[in-house]
mmCIF file of C-alpha atoms and ligand atoms in Angstrom:
data_model
loop_
_atom_site.group_PDB
_atom_site.id
_atom_site.type_symbol
_atom_site.label_atom_id
_atom_site.label_comp_id
_atom_site.label_asym_id
_atom_site.label_seq_id
_atom_site.Cartn_x
_atom_site.Cartn_y
_atom_site.Cartn_z
ATOM 1 C CA MET A 938 6.218 -17.328 10.787
ATOM 2 C CA SER A 939 8.480 -14.559 10.407
ATOM 3 C CA ARG A 940 9.284 -11.264 8.871
ATOM 4 C CA HIS A 941 9.805 -11.654 4.939
ATOM 5 C CA SER A 942 13.316 -12.011 4.029
ATOM 6 C CA SER A 943 12.936 -9.290 1.369
ATOM 7 C CA ARG A 944 14.055 -5.566 2.267
ATOM 8 C CA PRO A 945 11.227 -3.570 4.208
ATOM 9 C CA LEU A 946 9.046 -1.467 1.940
ATOM 10 C CA ILE A 947 8.148 2.172 2.897
ATOM 11 C CA LEU A 948 5.445 3.717 0.724
ATOM 12 C CA GLY A 949 4.328 7.122 0.660
ATOM 13 C CA ASN A 950 0.542 7.919 -0.660
ATOM 14 C CA TRP A 951 0.171 11.356 -1.741
ATOM 15 C CA LYS A 952 -3.391 10.950 -2.333
ATOM 16 C CA MET A 953 -4.375 14.454 -3.868
ATOM 17 C CA ASN A 954 -1.256 16.532 -3.013
ATOM 18 C CA GLY A 955 1.273 18.208 -4.850
ATOM 19 C CA LEU A 956 2.305 20.309 -7.373
ATOM 20 C CA SER A 957 5.503 20.339 -10.145
ATOM 21 C CA THR A 958 6.663 23.126 -7.272
ATOM 22 C CA ASP A 959 6.848 19.701 -5.197
ATOM 23 C CA LEU A 960 9.357 17.939 -7.624
ATOM 24 C CA PRO A 961 12.548 19.034 -5.401
ATOM 25 C CA ALA A 962 11.202 17.437 -2.296
ATOM 26 C CA ILE A 963 10.436 14.117 -3.893
ATOM 27 C CA ARG A 964 14.130 14.746 -5.095
ATOM 28 C CA ASN A 965 14.899 15.075 -1.415
ATOM 29 C CA ILE A 966 13.226 11.953 -0.501
ATOM 30 C CA ASP A 967 14.689 9.972 -3.238
ATOM 31 C CA GLU A 968 18.519 10.979 -2.044
ATOM 32 C CA ILE A 969 17.473 9.513 1.344
ATOM 33 C CA ALA A 970 16.367 6.409 -0.381
ATOM 34 C CA GLY A 971 19.773 6.216 -2.056
ATOM 35 C CA PHE A 972 21.593 6.335 1.260
ATOM 36 C CA TYR A 973 19.449 3.670 3.126
ATOM 37 C CA ALA A 974 19.544 0.774 0.433
ATOM 38 C CA GLY A 975 18.470 -1.831 2.827
ATOM 39 C CA VAL A 976 14.777 -0.107 2.469
ATOM 40 C CA GLU A 977 12.683 -0.351 -0.827
ATOM 41 C CA VAL A 978 10.813 2.608 -1.009
ATOM 42 C CA GLY A 979 8.065 3.954 -2.995
ATOM 43 C CA LEU A 980 5.737 6.844 -3.944
ATOM 44 C CA ALA A 981 2.506 6.941 -5.221
ATOM 45 C CA LEU A 982 2.158 10.474 -6.449
ATOM 46 C CA PRO A 983 -1.132 12.091 -8.289
ATOM 47 C CA PHE A 984 -1.007 11.074 -12.014
ATOM 48 C CA THR A 985 0.380 14.428 -12.834
ATOM 49 C CA LEU A 986 3.307 14.025 -10.905
ATOM 50 C CA ILE A 987 4.040 10.692 -12.281
ATOM 51 C CA PRO A 988 5.895 11.542 -15.708
ATOM 52 C CA GLY A 989 8.174 13.934 -13.802
ATOM 53 C CA GLY A 990 8.939 12.039 -10.798
ATOM 54 C CA ALA A 991 9.772 8.947 -12.748
ATOM 55 C CA ALA A 992 12.092 10.933 -14.883
ATOM 56 C CA MET A 993 14.022 12.464 -12.294
ATOM 57 C CA LEU A 994 14.011 9.545 -9.268
ATOM 58 C CA LYS A 995 16.918 7.118 -9.158
ATOM 59 C CA HIS A 996 16.442 5.081 -5.987
ATOM 60 C CA THR A 997 12.618 5.125 -5.544
ATOM 61 C CA MET A 998 9.855 3.323 -7.289
ATOM 62 C CA ILE A 999 6.864 5.498 -8.483
ATOM 63 C CA GLY A 1000 3.588 4.494 -8.251
ATOM 64 C CA ALA A 1001 -0.049 5.468 -8.813
ATOM 65 C CA GLN A 1002 -3.202 5.445 -6.451
ATOM 66 C CA ASN A 1003 -5.747 4.055 -8.856
ATOM 67 C CA CYS A 1004 -6.414 2.592 -12.329
ATOM 68 C CA HIS A 1005 -9.413 1.595 -14.425
ATOM 69 C CA ALA A 1006 -10.176 -2.003 -14.928
ATOM 70 C CA ARG A 1007 -10.227 -1.673 -18.733
ATOM 71 C CA GLN A 1008 -6.855 -1.223 -20.706
ATOM 72 C CA ARG A 1009 -8.633 1.659 -23.171
ATOM 73 C CA GLY A 1010 -12.175 2.866 -24.325
ATOM 74 C CA ALA A 1011 -14.722 5.447 -23.870
ATOM 75 C CA PHE A 1012 -14.345 6.056 -20.137
ATOM 76 C CA THR A 1013 -13.982 9.797 -20.273
ATOM 77 C CA GLY A 1014 -11.484 11.012 -17.318
ATOM 78 C CA GLU A 1015 -9.873 7.610 -16.490
ATOM 79 C CA VAL A 1016 -6.282 6.415 -17.000
ATOM 80 C CA SER A 1017 -5.835 2.747 -17.161
ATOM 81 C CA ALA A 1018 -2.860 0.621 -16.126
ATOM 82 C CA ALA A 1019 -1.010 0.535 -19.702
ATOM 83 C CA MET A 1020 -1.060 4.285 -19.211
ATOM 84 C CA LEU A 1021 0.676 4.301 -15.892
ATOM 85 C CA VAL A 1022 2.955 1.748 -17.371
ATOM 86 C CA ASP A 1023 3.570 4.029 -20.270
ATOM 87 C CA CYS A 1024 4.203 7.426 -18.013
ATOM 88 C CA GLY A 1025 6.761 5.547 -15.641
ATOM 89 C CA ALA A 1026 4.755 3.993 -12.906
ATOM 90 C CA SER A 1027 5.774 0.658 -11.358
ATOM 91 C CA PHE A 1028 3.238 -0.133 -8.899
ATOM 92 C CA VAL A 1029 -0.591 1.194 -8.282
ATOM 93 C CA ILE A 1030 -2.411 1.222 -4.830
ATOM 94 C CA LEU A 1031 -5.777 -0.274 -5.131
ATOM 95 C CA GLY A 1032 -8.860 -0.719 -3.230
ATOM 96 C CA HIS A 1033 -7.439 1.985 -0.669
ATOM 97 C CA SER A 1034 -10.408 2.858 1.650
ATOM 98 C CA GLU A 1035 -10.930 6.524 0.323
ATOM 99 C CA ARG A 1036 -11.835 4.571 -2.779
ATOM 100 C CA ARG A 1037 -13.916 1.992 -1.389
ATOM 101 C CA GLN A 1038 -15.778 4.874 0.289
ATOM 102 C CA GLY A 1039 -16.025 7.818 -1.608
ATOM 103 C CA GLN A 1040 -15.801 6.233 -5.351
ATOM 104 C CA SER A 1041 -18.267 3.334 -3.987
ATOM 105 C CA GLU A 1042 -15.676 0.765 -5.216
ATOM 106 C CA ASP A 1043 -16.128 -2.793 -4.040
ATOM 107 C CA ASN A 1044 -14.747 -6.073 -3.817
ATOM 108 C CA ASP A 1045 -15.578 -6.830 -7.410
ATOM 109 C CA THR A 1046 -14.091 -3.705 -8.947
ATOM 110 C CA VAL A 1047 -11.137 -3.970 -7.129
ATOM 111 C CA ARG A 1048 -10.640 -7.371 -8.185
ATOM 112 C CA GLN A 1049 -11.090 -6.491 -12.101
ATOM 113 C CA LYS A 1050 -8.598 -3.654 -11.377
ATOM 114 C CA VAL A 1051 -6.052 -5.959 -9.610
ATOM 115 C CA ARG A 1052 -6.455 -8.199 -12.846
ATOM 116 C CA ALA A 1053 -5.924 -5.164 -15.212
ATOM 117 C CA ALA A 1054 -2.782 -3.855 -12.906
ATOM 118 C CA ILE A 1055 -1.139 -7.324 -13.084
ATOM 119 C CA GLU A 1056 -1.927 -7.930 -16.875
ATOM 120 C CA ALA A 1057 -0.026 -4.478 -17.955
ATOM 121 C CA GLY A 1058 2.689 -5.287 -15.713
ATOM 122 C CA LEU A 1059 2.209 -3.004 -12.708
ATOM 123 C CA LYS A 1060 3.023 -4.373 -9.200
ATOM 124 C CA VAL A 1061 -0.532 -3.660 -6.999
ATOM 125 C CA ILE A 1062 -0.592 -2.706 -3.649
ATOM 126 C CA LEU A 1063 -3.907 -3.913 -2.098
ATOM 127 C CA CYS A 1064 -5.557 -1.922 0.871
ATOM 128 C CA VAL A 1065 -7.970 -4.048 3.206
ATOM 129 C CA GLY A 1066 -9.072 -2.783 6.653
ATOM 130 C CA GLU A 1067 -12.122 -2.394 8.726
ATOM 131 C CA SER A 1068 -14.477 0.271 10.098
ATOM 132 C CA LEU A 1069 -14.431 1.519 13.538
ATOM 133 C CA GLN A 1070 -17.859 0.216 13.475
ATOM 134 C CA GLN A 1071 -16.818 -2.778 12.030
ATOM 135 C CA ARG A 1072 -14.069 -3.260 14.798
ATOM 136 C CA GLU A 1073 -16.029 -2.422 17.748
ATOM 137 C CA THR A 1074 -18.600 -4.932 16.613
ATOM 138 C CA GLY A 1075 -16.023 -7.981 16.334
ATOM 139 C CA GLN A 1076 -16.155 -8.134 12.475
ATOM 140 C CA ALA A 1077 -12.775 -6.476 11.544
ATOM 141 C CA ASP A 1078 -11.246 -10.240 11.045
ATOM 142 C CA ALA A 1079 -14.176 -11.481 8.935
ATOM 143 C CA VAL A 1080 -14.143 -8.215 6.852
ATOM 144 C CA VAL A 1081 -10.567 -8.395 6.267
ATOM 145 C CA ARG A 1082 -10.713 -11.817 4.900
ATOM 146 C CA ARG A 1083 -13.566 -10.945 2.782
ATOM 147 C CA GLN A 1084 -12.021 -7.935 1.310
ATOM 148 C CA LEU A 1085 -8.908 -10.383 0.197
ATOM 149 C CA VAL A 1086 -10.895 -13.374 -0.553
ATOM 150 C CA GLU A 1087 -13.077 -11.069 -3.142
ATOM 151 C CA SER A 1088 -10.844 -8.456 -4.190
ATOM 152 C CA LEU A 1089 -7.945 -10.887 -5.314
ATOM 153 C CA PRO A 1090 -8.184 -12.997 -8.480
ATOM 154 C CA ASN A 1091 -8.665 -16.605 -8.018
ATOM 155 C CA ALA A 1092 -5.090 -17.656 -9.195
ATOM 156 C CA PRO A 1093 -2.419 -16.491 -6.343
ATOM 157 C CA ILE A 1094 -0.394 -13.473 -7.565
ATOM 158 C CA ALA A 1095 3.201 -13.992 -6.147
ATOM 159 C CA ALA A 1096 5.369 -11.954 -4.229
ATOM 160 C CA PRO A 1097 6.809 -9.669 -5.344
ATOM 161 C CA LEU A 1098 3.934 -8.205 -7.721
ATOM 162 C CA LEU A 1099 1.641 -8.281 -4.660
ATOM 163 C CA THR A 1100 1.762 -6.520 -1.608
ATOM 164 C CA ILE A 1101 -1.220 -5.976 1.031
ATOM 165 C CA ALA A 1102 -1.596 -3.241 2.932
ATOM 166 C CA TYR A 1103 -3.472 -3.420 6.297
ATOM 167 C CA GLU A 1104 -5.204 -0.036 6.635
ATOM 168 C CA PRO A 1105 -7.949 0.066 9.400
ATOM 169 C CA VAL A 1106 -9.991 3.000 8.455
ATOM 170 C CA TRP A 1107 -10.617 4.499 11.555
ATOM 171 C CA ALA A 1108 -6.707 4.946 11.740
ATOM 172 C CA ILE A 1109 -6.422 6.573 8.451
ATOM 173 C CA GLY A 1110 -5.468 10.461 8.986
ATOM 174 C CA THR A 1111 -6.483 10.468 12.517
ATOM 175 C CA GLY A 1112 -3.571 10.131 14.559
ATOM 176 C CA LEU A 1113 -5.215 6.761 15.912
ATOM 177 C CA THR A 1114 -3.424 3.584 15.559
ATOM 178 C CA PRO A 1115 -3.983 -0.254 16.745
ATOM 179 C CA ASP A 1116 -1.601 -1.314 19.346
ATOM 180 C CA ALA A 1117 0.792 -3.632 18.870
ATOM 181 C CA GLN A 1118 -1.067 -6.622 19.525
ATOM 182 C CA ALA A 1119 -3.641 -5.862 17.203
ATOM 183 C CA ILE A 1120 -1.654 -5.503 14.270
ATOM 184 C CA GLU A 1121 0.172 -8.407 14.654
ATOM 185 C CA GLU A 1122 -3.269 -10.048 14.737
ATOM 186 C CA MET A 1123 -4.734 -8.774 11.685
ATOM 187 C CA HIS A 1124 -1.693 -9.661 10.056
ATOM 188 C CA ARG A 1125 -1.638 -13.191 11.146
ATOM 189 C CA VAL A 1126 -5.144 -13.260 9.754
ATOM 190 C CA ILE A 1127 -3.920 -11.711 6.385
ATOM 191 C CA HIS A 1128 -1.480 -14.101 6.303
ATOM 192 C CA ASP A 1129 -3.577 -17.277 6.910
ATOM 193 C CA THR A 1130 -6.126 -16.262 4.365
ATOM 194 C CA LEU A 1131 -3.587 -15.709 1.610
ATOM 195 C CA GLN A 1132 -2.385 -19.705 2.547
ATOM 196 C CA SER A 1133 -6.016 -20.247 2.321
ATOM 197 C CA ILE A 1134 -6.529 -18.907 -0.939
ATOM 198 C CA GLY A 1135 -3.413 -20.841 -2.319
ATOM 199 C CA HIS A 1136 -0.313 -18.607 -1.555
ATOM 200 C CA PRO A 1137 2.482 -21.217 -0.401
ATOM 201 C CA PRO A 1138 4.970 -19.176 2.045
ATOM 202 C CA SER A 1139 7.701 -19.356 -0.629
ATOM 203 C CA THR A 1140 5.366 -16.706 -2.771
ATOM 204 C CA MET A 1141 3.716 -14.690 0.320
ATOM 205 C CA PRO A 1142 3.221 -11.227 -0.429
ATOM 206 C CA ARG A 1143 4.867 -8.531 1.840
ATOM 207 C CA LEU A 1144 2.223 -7.374 4.230
ATOM 208 C CA LEU A 1145 2.400 -3.575 5.170
ATOM 209 C CA TYR A 1146 0.891 -1.703 7.738
ATOM 210 C CA GLY A 1147 -0.808 1.625 7.049
ATOM 211 C CA GLY A 1148 -2.691 4.340 9.257
ATOM 212 C CA SER A 1149 -1.228 7.469 11.117
ATOM 213 C CA VAL A 1150 2.208 5.918 10.689
ATOM 214 C CA SER A 1151 4.644 8.931 11.948
ATOM 215 C CA ALA A 1152 7.983 9.388 12.309
ATOM 216 C CA ASP A 1153 6.947 9.450 16.363
ATOM 217 C CA ASN A 1154 5.259 5.523 15.973
ATOM 218 C CA ALA A 1155 6.976 3.885 12.837
ATOM 219 C CA ALA A 1156 9.934 1.991 15.121
ATOM 220 C CA ASP A 1157 7.554 0.506 17.295
ATOM 221 C CA ILE A 1158 5.167 -0.850 14.201
ATOM 222 C CA LEU A 1159 8.278 -1.460 12.074
ATOM 223 C CA ARG A 1160 9.505 -3.846 14.522
ATOM 224 C CA LEU A 1161 6.712 -6.450 14.733
ATOM 225 C CA PRO A 1162 7.807 -9.589 13.491
ATOM 226 C CA LEU A 1163 4.462 -9.966 10.852
ATOM 227 C CA VAL A 1164 5.035 -6.016 9.291
ATOM 228 C CA ASP A 1165 7.230 -5.746 6.635
ATOM 229 C CA GLY A 1166 6.793 -1.715 6.143
ATOM 230 C CA ALA A 1167 4.173 0.627 5.933
ATOM 231 C CA LEU A 1168 2.052 2.628 3.915
ATOM 232 C CA VAL A 1169 2.308 6.123 4.941
ATOM 233 C CA GLY A 1170 -0.066 9.431 3.935
ATOM 234 C CA ASN A 1171 0.468 12.596 5.744
ATOM 235 C CA ALA A 1172 3.753 11.575 6.945
ATOM 236 C CA SER A 1173 5.161 11.023 3.422
ATOM 237 C CA LEU A 1174 4.454 14.693 2.687
ATOM 238 C CA GLY A 1175 7.351 16.256 4.303
ATOM 239 C CA ALA A 1176 10.881 15.010 3.338
ATOM 240 C CA PRO A 1177 12.128 15.168 6.902
ATOM 241 C CA SER A 1178 9.022 12.919 8.553
ATOM 242 C CA PHE A 1179 9.149 10.596 5.723
ATOM 243 C CA SER A 1180 13.162 10.289 5.584
ATOM 244 C CA SER A 1181 12.884 9.739 9.483
ATOM 245 C CA ILE A 1182 10.306 6.702 8.894
ATOM 246 C CA ILE A 1183 12.479 5.317 6.467
ATOM 247 C CA ARG A 1184 15.657 5.498 8.317
ATOM 248 C CA GLN A 1185 13.917 3.441 11.151
ATOM 249 C CA ALA A 1186 12.870 0.886 8.928
ATOM 250 C CA SER A 1187 16.817 0.323 8.026
ATOM 251 C CA CYS A 1188 17.454 0.036 11.811
ATOM 252 C CA ALA A 1189 14.284 -2.348 12.126
ATOM 253 C CA THR A 1190 15.543 -4.875 9.592
HETATM 254 P P1 LIG B 2268 -2.179 8.610 6.750
HETATM 255 O O1 LIG B 2268 -2.921 7.733 5.424
HETATM 256 O O2 LIG B 2268 -0.816 8.026 7.229
HETATM 257 O O3 LIG B 2268 -2.447 9.854 6.394
HETATM 258 O O4 LIG B 2268 -3.072 8.062 8.052
HETATM 259 C C1 LIG B 2268 -2.501 6.384 5.499
HETATM 260 C C2 LIG B 2268 -3.015 6.134 3.778
HETATM 261 O O5 LIG B 2268 -4.259 6.379 3.551
HETATM 262 O O6 LIG B 2268 -2.436 5.631 3.019
#
């Protein structure tokens, strides 16, 4: 089992950050992405910036951080996968722990959203990861396995439509990261689980690591054989730090 043969994928998750005044920073990131063509780069922007970003960027995929499970209807305040495609998004992050916790999204809800996103033509970045308490009580592998099995539709979704991001909840925004061995072990658990639910090695989704990835630790994480890229929160907000991570990904190939 080795690194996925396709380009490493570096995704920025801007969460609830960014105004139209940040579009020049997004353009800077796009220029860097164009320079490092061996790395696939994407930005998951707040809904409001997706049309502006999509109209401007040449080398960077634009995505969203959530969608509704239904394509239309009386769901005040919601945005459907079809609407995301319509305004220029090509991917969506689903199952992020901030939504699982803050918006009470369970695996069942996430699975319905995954199905809706794929039907609408979006690529899906599915997030999984254990809490600190779950890790400390030895449940991490079982939790992640269960999130995968229950958040994915029955029929396997082939790469490149599906990417899995392993994001331990306790590592997000804390400056803490698992050690290399823990990341490798969990990526192996994810790989084996995907195989057990019908993903042949030839269609294995890329596996990203996320949680406090920074310009300082990216090289060490990205060189791990089972890590195909990174999902980056805080460090994606500044063009210098995100560019550094993209450059380090290009060296890790
Ligand atoms: P972080 O966030 O890099 O700020 O820890 C990652 C994420 O939530 O996707």
